[in-house]
Amino acid sequence: MAAYAVAMFADRMALARKAMAEHDIDALLLSVGADLPYFTGYEAMPLERLTMLVVPREGEATLVIPALEAPRVVPRDEVFTLRSWSETEDPIAIVAELLGSTERAAIGDQTWSRFTVDLLNASPRLWLSRASEITGPIRAVKSADEIGRLRQAASAVDLIASRLQAGEIDLVGRTEAEVSAELGRQILAEGHGRVNFAIVAAGENAASPHHHPGDRVIAPGEVVLCDFGGTWFGDDGVGYCSDITRCVWTGTPDPAFAELYDVLYTAQGEQVRSVASGVSAQEIDRIGRAVIADAGYGEYFVHRTGHGIGVEAHEDPYIVEGNEQPLEVGHAFSIEPGIYIAGRWGARLEDIVVVADTGVDALNVVDHHLAVLA
Ligand code: ZN
Ligand code: ZN
Ligand code: ZN
């Protein structure tokens, strides 16, 4: 396992160096965010003490890290060496020294501005671009191992969704926040190491796509939209995300809502079945949007169809109008159209899918219908 992990990280680093050459980037600088664990298995603490991996295009990578965090790093000598800094040292000076005469570097998109600003001041000749130009396309194409991990995370949230659909998670009489907390507990109990979100939106709140669950009590005879996911960590310290949305109705659905949901079900199913390598990302969006618009709900589908998923819950590729990028085997992303009628109700249906040689590999297979709770 350990040797295997080292080979995986070394392969990823080799791909990064190849992309750096293509983009004429001499150094890659990774701090907080998902790039660092993807390439090293170590996730930086989001703190005022700087952690930064310095990857020169040629030569050894160095992880600059606060001395007090160093014991948490699993050493992987083939991938990087450690340079821990004590409380009285200046980590920016250490990074600047490692960069030497480097002029073109790419820095992690989520690096705190205080570090970026200080680094630019310490290295006046340095020109910076976003690391995602290098790392995004690498991370977007999943290996068989990564797909296995995404499937494991997806199966866990499928199981929780099936309990929701079976009425095994109490809804009526509880607040959205209480149900959200229960979903969070189940996400952890089923093997995830972290809860990323657990949206529970009842009735008119379901019309707000990113509703924050609150103290509204769930009543009989309304929709409850649940969108939840977490991060599942492997032995090597790298985590992969789950993300699913299902809707249930507490009682016998209002016919107008059932009709709206049917449209959504048809649209989402057609989108999933259309996934294949070579199809553009925007084409998947258009297929669902056309079904929803034809049924008269076009103006109520107010967001893109989906987002890539992997070590981050939202990453490349984005399934949105204007993204002409052809889907590639190994791309993993959500398909989550929604219809939102402000003040009344809303619905969304979300699965994670992977582009396979044979078409689509759907990771979430739990029932897609509107669950009717007696
Ligand atoms: Zn979202
Ligand atoms: Zn979601
Ligand atoms: Zn999503």
Coordinates of C-alpha atoms and ligand atoms in Angstrom, one line a residue:
M1 CA 0.0 0.0 0.0
A2 CA 2.7 2.5 1.0
A3 CA 4.9 1.7 -2.0
Y4 CA 1.8 1.9 -4.2
A5 CA 0.8 5.3 -2.8
V6 CA 4.3 6.7 -3.5
A7 CA 4.1 5.5 -7.1
M8 CA 0.7 7.2 -7.5
F9 CA 1.9 10.5 -6.1
A10 CA 5.1 10.3 -8.2
D11 CA 3.1 9.6 -11.3
R12 CA 0.8 12.6 -10.6
M13 CA 3.9 14.8 -10.0
A14 CA 5.3 13.7 -13.3
L15 CA 2.1 14.7 -15.1
A16 CA 2.3 18.1 -13.4
R17 CA 5.8 18.7 -14.5
K18 CA 4.8 17.7 -18.1
A19 CA 2.0 20.3 -18.0
M20 CA 4.4 22.9 -16.5
A21 CA 6.6 22.4 -19.5
E22 CA 3.7 22.8 -21.9
H23 CA 2.6 26.0 -20.1
D24 CA 6.2 27.3 -19.7
I25 CA 5.9 27.4 -15.9
D26 CA 9.1 26.9 -13.9
A27 CA 7.6 26.2 -10.5
L28 CA 4.3 25.1 -9.0
L29 CA 3.4 26.4 -5.5
L30 CA 0.7 24.6 -3.6
S31 CA -0.8 25.5 -0.2
V32 CA -4.2 25.1 1.2
G33 CA -6.8 23.5 -1.0
A34 CA -7.2 20.1 -2.7
D35 CA -4.2 20.2 -5.0
L36 CA -1.7 19.6 -2.2
P37 CA -3.3 16.4 -0.9
Y38 CA -3.9 15.2 -4.5
F39 CA -0.1 15.4 -5.2
T40 CA 1.3 14.5 -1.7
G41 CA -1.4 13.0 0.5
Y42 CA -1.0 15.9 2.9
E43 CA -3.7 18.5 3.5
A44 CA -2.4 21.9 4.8
M45 CA -3.9 23.4 7.8
P46 CA -5.8 26.6 6.7
L47 CA -3.9 28.8 9.2
E48 CA -1.7 31.9 9.3
R49 CA 1.4 29.7 9.4
L50 CA 2.4 29.0 5.8
T51 CA 2.5 25.5 4.4
M52 CA 3.7 25.4 0.8
L53 CA 4.9 22.7 -1.6
V54 CA 7.5 24.2 -4.0
V55 CA 7.7 22.0 -7.2
P56 CA 10.4 23.2 -9.6
R57 CA 10.0 21.9 -13.1
E58 CA 13.3 20.0 -12.7
G59 CA 14.7 19.0 -9.4
E60 CA 13.3 18.0 -6.0
A61 CA 10.0 19.2 -4.7
T62 CA 10.1 20.7 -1.1
L63 CA 7.3 20.9 1.4
V64 CA 7.8 24.0 3.5
I65 CA 5.8 23.4 6.7
P66 CA 5.5 24.8 10.2
A67 CA 7.6 22.7 12.5
L68 CA 4.6 21.9 14.7
E69 CA 2.7 20.4 11.8
A70 CA 5.6 18.4 10.5
P71 CA 4.9 15.3 12.6
R72 CA 1.5 14.9 10.7
V73 CA 3.3 14.5 7.3
V74 CA 3.7 11.0 6.0
P75 CA 7.2 11.3 4.5
R76 CA 7.4 10.3 0.8
D77 CA 11.0 10.9 -0.1
E78 CA 10.5 10.0 -3.8
V79 CA 7.9 12.7 -4.0
F80 CA 9.1 15.6 -1.8
T81 CA 11.5 16.5 1.0
L82 CA 10.4 18.4 4.1
R83 CA 11.7 21.8 5.1
S84 CA 10.1 22.6 8.4
W85 CA 10.4 26.1 9.8
S86 CA 10.5 27.2 13.4
E87 CA 8.4 29.9 14.9
T88 CA 11.1 32.5 14.5
E89 CA 11.9 31.8 10.8
D90 CA 10.3 33.6 7.8
P91 CA 8.6 30.9 5.6
I92 CA 8.2 33.4 2.8
A93 CA 12.0 33.9 2.7
I94 CA 12.4 30.1 2.6
V95 CA 10.0 29.8 -0.4
A96 CA 11.7 32.8 -2.1
E97 CA 15.1 31.1 -1.7
L98 CA 13.8 27.8 -3.1
L99 CA 12.5 29.7 -6.1
G100 CA 15.8 31.4 -6.7
S101 CA 15.8 33.0 -10.1
T102 CA 12.4 31.4 -11.1
E103 CA 10.4 34.0 -13.0
R104 CA 7.2 32.1 -14.0
A105 CA 5.3 30.1 -11.3
A106 CA 1.8 28.8 -10.9
I107 CA 0.2 29.2 -7.4
G108 CA -2.7 27.3 -5.9
D109 CA -6.0 29.0 -6.5
Q110 CA -7.0 29.0 -2.9
T111 CA -3.7 30.2 -1.5
W112 CA -4.3 33.0 1.0
S113 CA -3.7 36.5 -0.5
R114 CA -1.4 37.4 2.5
F115 CA 1.1 34.7 1.3
T116 CA 0.8 35.6 -2.4
V117 CA 1.3 39.3 -1.7
D118 CA 4.2 38.7 0.6
L119 CA 5.8 36.3 -1.9
L120 CA 5.5 38.8 -4.7
N121 CA 7.1 41.4 -2.5
A122 CA 9.9 39.1 -1.6
S123 CA 10.5 38.0 -5.2
P124 CA 9.9 41.1 -7.4
R125 CA 10.7 39.3 -10.6
L126 CA 8.1 36.6 -10.0
W127 CA 5.1 36.3 -12.4
L128 CA 2.3 34.2 -11.1
S129 CA -0.5 32.3 -12.8
R130 CA -3.2 30.0 -11.4
A131 CA -2.2 26.5 -10.5
S132 CA -5.6 25.1 -11.7
E133 CA -4.4 25.6 -15.3
I134 CA -1.8 22.9 -14.6
T135 CA -3.6 20.8 -12.0
G136 CA -7.3 21.1 -13.2
P137 CA -7.0 18.9 -16.4
I138 CA -4.9 16.3 -14.5
R139 CA -7.4 16.0 -11.6
A140 CA -10.4 15.9 -14.0
V141 CA -9.4 12.6 -15.6
K142 CA -9.9 9.9 -13.0
S143 CA -8.0 6.6 -12.8
A144 CA -9.7 3.3 -12.2
D145 CA -8.6 3.6 -8.6
E146 CA -10.1 7.0 -8.2
I147 CA -13.4 5.9 -9.8
G148 CA -13.4 3.0 -7.3
R149 CA -13.1 5.5 -4.4
L150 CA -15.8 7.8 -5.9
R151 CA -18.1 4.8 -6.2
Q152 CA -17.5 3.8 -2.6
A153 CA -18.5 7.3 -1.5
A154 CA -21.5 7.3 -3.8
S155 CA -22.7 4.0 -2.5
A156 CA -22.6 5.3 1.0
V157 CA -24.8 8.3 0.2
D158 CA -27.1 6.1 -1.9
L159 CA -27.7 4.0 1.2
I160 CA -28.6 7.1 3.1
A161 CA -30.9 8.3 0.3
S162 CA -32.6 4.9 0.3
R163 CA -33.4 5.3 4.0
L164 CA -34.9 8.7 3.3
Q165 CA -37.0 7.2 0.5
A166 CA -38.2 4.3 2.7
G167 CA -39.3 6.7 5.5
E168 CA -36.6 5.5 7.9
I169 CA -35.4 9.0 8.5
D170 CA -38.2 10.9 10.4
L171 CA -39.2 14.2 8.6
V172 CA -42.6 15.5 9.6
G173 CA -42.5 17.4 12.9
R174 CA -38.7 17.9 12.8
T175 CA -36.9 21.0 11.7
E176 CA -34.8 21.1 8.5
A177 CA -31.7 21.6 10.7
E178 CA -32.5 18.5 12.7
V179 CA -32.8 16.4 9.6
S180 CA -29.6 18.0 8.2
A181 CA -27.7 17.1 11.4
E182 CA -29.0 13.5 11.1
L183 CA -27.9 13.2 7.5
G184 CA -24.5 14.6 8.6
R185 CA -24.2 11.9 11.3
Q186 CA -25.1 9.2 8.7
I187 CA -22.6 10.5 6.2
L188 CA -19.9 10.0 8.8
A189 CA -21.3 6.7 10.1
E190 CA -21.2 5.3 6.6
G191 CA -17.5 5.8 6.2
H192 CA -16.9 9.4 5.1
G193 CA -14.3 11.4 7.1
R194 CA -15.9 14.7 6.6
V195 CA -19.4 16.2 6.0
N196 CA -19.3 18.7 3.2
F197 CA -23.0 19.8 3.2
A198 CA -26.4 18.5 4.0
I199 CA -29.1 20.7 2.5
V200 CA -32.6 20.0 3.7
A201 CA -35.2 22.3 2.1
A202 CA -38.9 21.9 2.8
G203 CA -41.9 23.3 0.9
E204 CA -41.2 26.8 -0.4
N205 CA -37.6 26.6 0.8
A206 CA -36.9 24.0 -1.9
A207 CA -37.2 26.8 -4.4
S208 CA -33.8 28.1 -3.2
P209 CA -31.1 25.9 -4.7
H210 CA -28.6 26.4 -1.9
H211 CA -31.0 26.8 1.0
H212 CA -29.5 26.8 4.4
P213 CA -31.4 24.4 6.6
G214 CA -33.1 26.3 9.5
D215 CA -35.7 25.9 12.2
R216 CA -38.6 25.5 9.8
V217 CA -40.6 22.5 10.9
I218 CA -41.4 19.9 8.1
A219 CA -45.1 19.5 7.6
P220 CA -47.3 16.8 6.1
G221 CA -48.0 17.3 2.4
E222 CA -44.9 19.0 1.1
V223 CA -41.7 18.4 -0.8
V224 CA -38.4 17.8 1.1
L225 CA -35.3 18.3 -1.0
C226 CA -32.2 16.7 0.4
D227 CA -28.7 17.4 -1.2
F228 CA -25.8 16.0 0.8
G229 CA -22.3 14.7 0.5
G230 CA -19.0 14.3 2.2
T231 CA -15.3 13.3 1.7
W232 CA -14.2 9.7 1.9
F233 CA -10.5 9.4 2.8
G234 CA -8.2 6.6 1.7
D235 CA -5.3 5.2 3.7
D236 CA -3.0 7.5 1.7
G237 CA -4.7 10.6 3.1
V238 CA -6.4 11.5 -0.2
G239 CA -10.2 12.0 0.0
Y240 CA -12.9 11.7 -2.7
C241 CA -16.3 13.4 -2.5
S242 CA -19.9 12.3 -2.7
D243 CA -22.8 14.5 -3.7
I244 CA -26.4 13.4 -4.2
T245 CA -29.9 15.0 -4.3
R246 CA -33.2 13.3 -3.9
C247 CA -36.7 14.6 -3.2
V248 CA -39.4 13.1 -1.1
W249 CA -43.0 14.1 -0.5
T250 CA -44.6 13.8 2.9
G251 CA -47.9 12.3 1.9
T252 CA -49.6 12.0 -1.5
P253 CA -47.9 14.5 -3.9
D254 CA -49.8 17.5 -5.2
P255 CA -50.5 16.6 -8.9
A256 CA -48.9 19.8 -10.1
F257 CA -45.7 18.9 -8.3
A258 CA -45.8 15.4 -9.5
E259 CA -46.1 16.7 -13.1
L260 CA -43.1 19.1 -12.5
Y261 CA -41.1 16.2 -11.0
D262 CA -41.8 14.0 -14.0
V263 CA -40.3 16.6 -16.3
L264 CA -37.2 16.8 -14.2
Y265 CA -37.0 13.0 -14.0
T266 CA -37.2 12.8 -17.8
A267 CA -34.7 15.6 -18.4
Q268 CA -32.1 14.2 -15.9
G269 CA -32.4 10.6 -17.3
E270 CA -31.9 11.8 -20.8
Q271 CA -28.8 13.8 -19.7
V272 CA -27.3 10.8 -17.9
R273 CA -27.9 8.5 -20.9
S274 CA -26.3 11.0 -23.3
V275 CA -23.0 10.9 -21.5
A276 CA -20.2 9.6 -23.7
S277 CA -16.7 10.5 -24.6
G278 CA -16.6 13.2 -27.3
V279 CA -19.9 14.8 -26.4
S280 CA -19.3 18.4 -25.3
A281 CA -20.1 19.4 -21.7
Q282 CA -22.5 22.0 -22.9
E283 CA -24.4 19.5 -25.0
I284 CA -25.3 17.6 -21.8
D285 CA -26.6 20.8 -20.4
R286 CA -28.6 21.6 -23.5
I287 CA -30.2 18.2 -23.6
G288 CA -31.8 18.6 -20.1
R289 CA -32.6 22.3 -20.7
A290 CA -34.5 21.4 -23.8
V291 CA -36.7 18.9 -22.1
I292 CA -37.5 21.3 -19.2
A293 CA -38.1 24.3 -21.6
D294 CA -40.4 22.2 -23.8
A295 CA -42.5 21.5 -20.8
G296 CA -42.8 25.2 -20.0
Y297 CA -40.4 25.3 -17.1
G298 CA -37.3 26.8 -18.9
E299 CA -37.1 29.9 -16.9
Y300 CA -37.1 27.9 -13.6
F301 CA -34.0 26.0 -14.3
V302 CA -31.7 28.7 -13.0
H303 CA -28.3 27.0 -12.8
R304 CA -25.8 24.9 -14.8
T305 CA -26.3 21.2 -15.1
G306 CA -23.3 20.1 -13.0
H307 CA -19.8 20.2 -11.8
G308 CA -16.8 17.9 -11.8
I309 CA -16.1 16.0 -8.6
G310 CA -13.1 14.3 -7.1
V311 CA -10.8 15.5 -4.3
E312 CA -13.0 18.6 -4.3
A313 CA -16.8 18.6 -4.4
H314 CA -16.7 21.1 -7.3
E315 CA -13.9 20.9 -9.9
D316 CA -13.4 20.6 -13.6
P317 CA -15.2 19.8 -15.9
Y318 CA -18.3 22.1 -15.5
I319 CA -21.4 21.0 -17.3
V320 CA -22.5 24.4 -18.5
E321 CA -23.5 26.3 -21.7
G322 CA -20.3 27.7 -23.2
N323 CA -18.1 24.8 -22.1
E324 CA -17.3 23.2 -25.5
Q325 CA -14.8 20.9 -24.0
P326 CA -15.4 17.3 -25.2
L327 CA -16.0 14.8 -22.4
E328 CA -13.2 12.3 -21.9
V329 CA -13.1 8.8 -20.5
G330 CA -12.5 9.3 -16.8
H331 CA -14.3 12.6 -16.3
A332 CA -16.5 12.4 -13.2
F333 CA -19.2 15.0 -12.7
S334 CA -22.7 15.7 -11.4
I335 CA -25.9 15.9 -13.4
E336 CA -28.3 17.9 -11.4
P337 CA -31.0 19.8 -13.2
G338 CA -33.6 21.6 -11.0
I339 CA -36.9 23.4 -11.3
Y340 CA -37.5 26.1 -8.8
I341 CA -40.8 28.0 -8.4
A342 CA -40.2 30.9 -6.0
G343 CA -42.5 31.0 -3.0
R344 CA -44.0 27.6 -3.8
W345 CA -41.7 24.7 -4.2
G346 CA -38.7 23.3 -6.1
A347 CA -37.0 20.0 -7.1
R348 CA -33.6 18.9 -8.1
L349 CA -32.3 15.4 -9.0
E350 CA -28.6 14.8 -8.8
D351 CA -26.3 11.9 -9.6
I352 CA -22.6 11.5 -10.1
V353 CA -21.6 9.9 -13.4
V354 CA -18.3 8.9 -14.9
V355 CA -17.5 8.8 -18.7
A356 CA -16.6 5.2 -19.6
D357 CA -15.4 3.6 -22.8
T358 CA -18.9 2.2 -23.2
G359 CA -20.8 5.4 -22.4
V360 CA -21.9 6.3 -19.0
D361 CA -21.0 4.7 -15.7
A362 CA -23.6 6.0 -13.2
L363 CA -22.2 5.9 -9.6
N364 CA -25.6 6.8 -7.9
V365 CA -28.1 4.1 -8.6
V366 CA -30.6 4.6 -5.8
D367 CA -34.2 5.2 -7.1
H368 CA -34.8 8.4 -9.0
H369 CA -38.5 8.8 -8.6
L370 CA -40.2 11.2 -6.2
A371 CA -40.5 9.2 -3.0
V372 CA -43.9 9.2 -1.6
L373 CA -44.0 8.8 2.2
A374 CA -47.2 7.5 3.7
Ligands
ZN1 ZN -24.5 23.3 -5.5
ZN2 ZN -25.5 18.2 -4.5
ZN3 ZN -23.6 18.8 -6.9

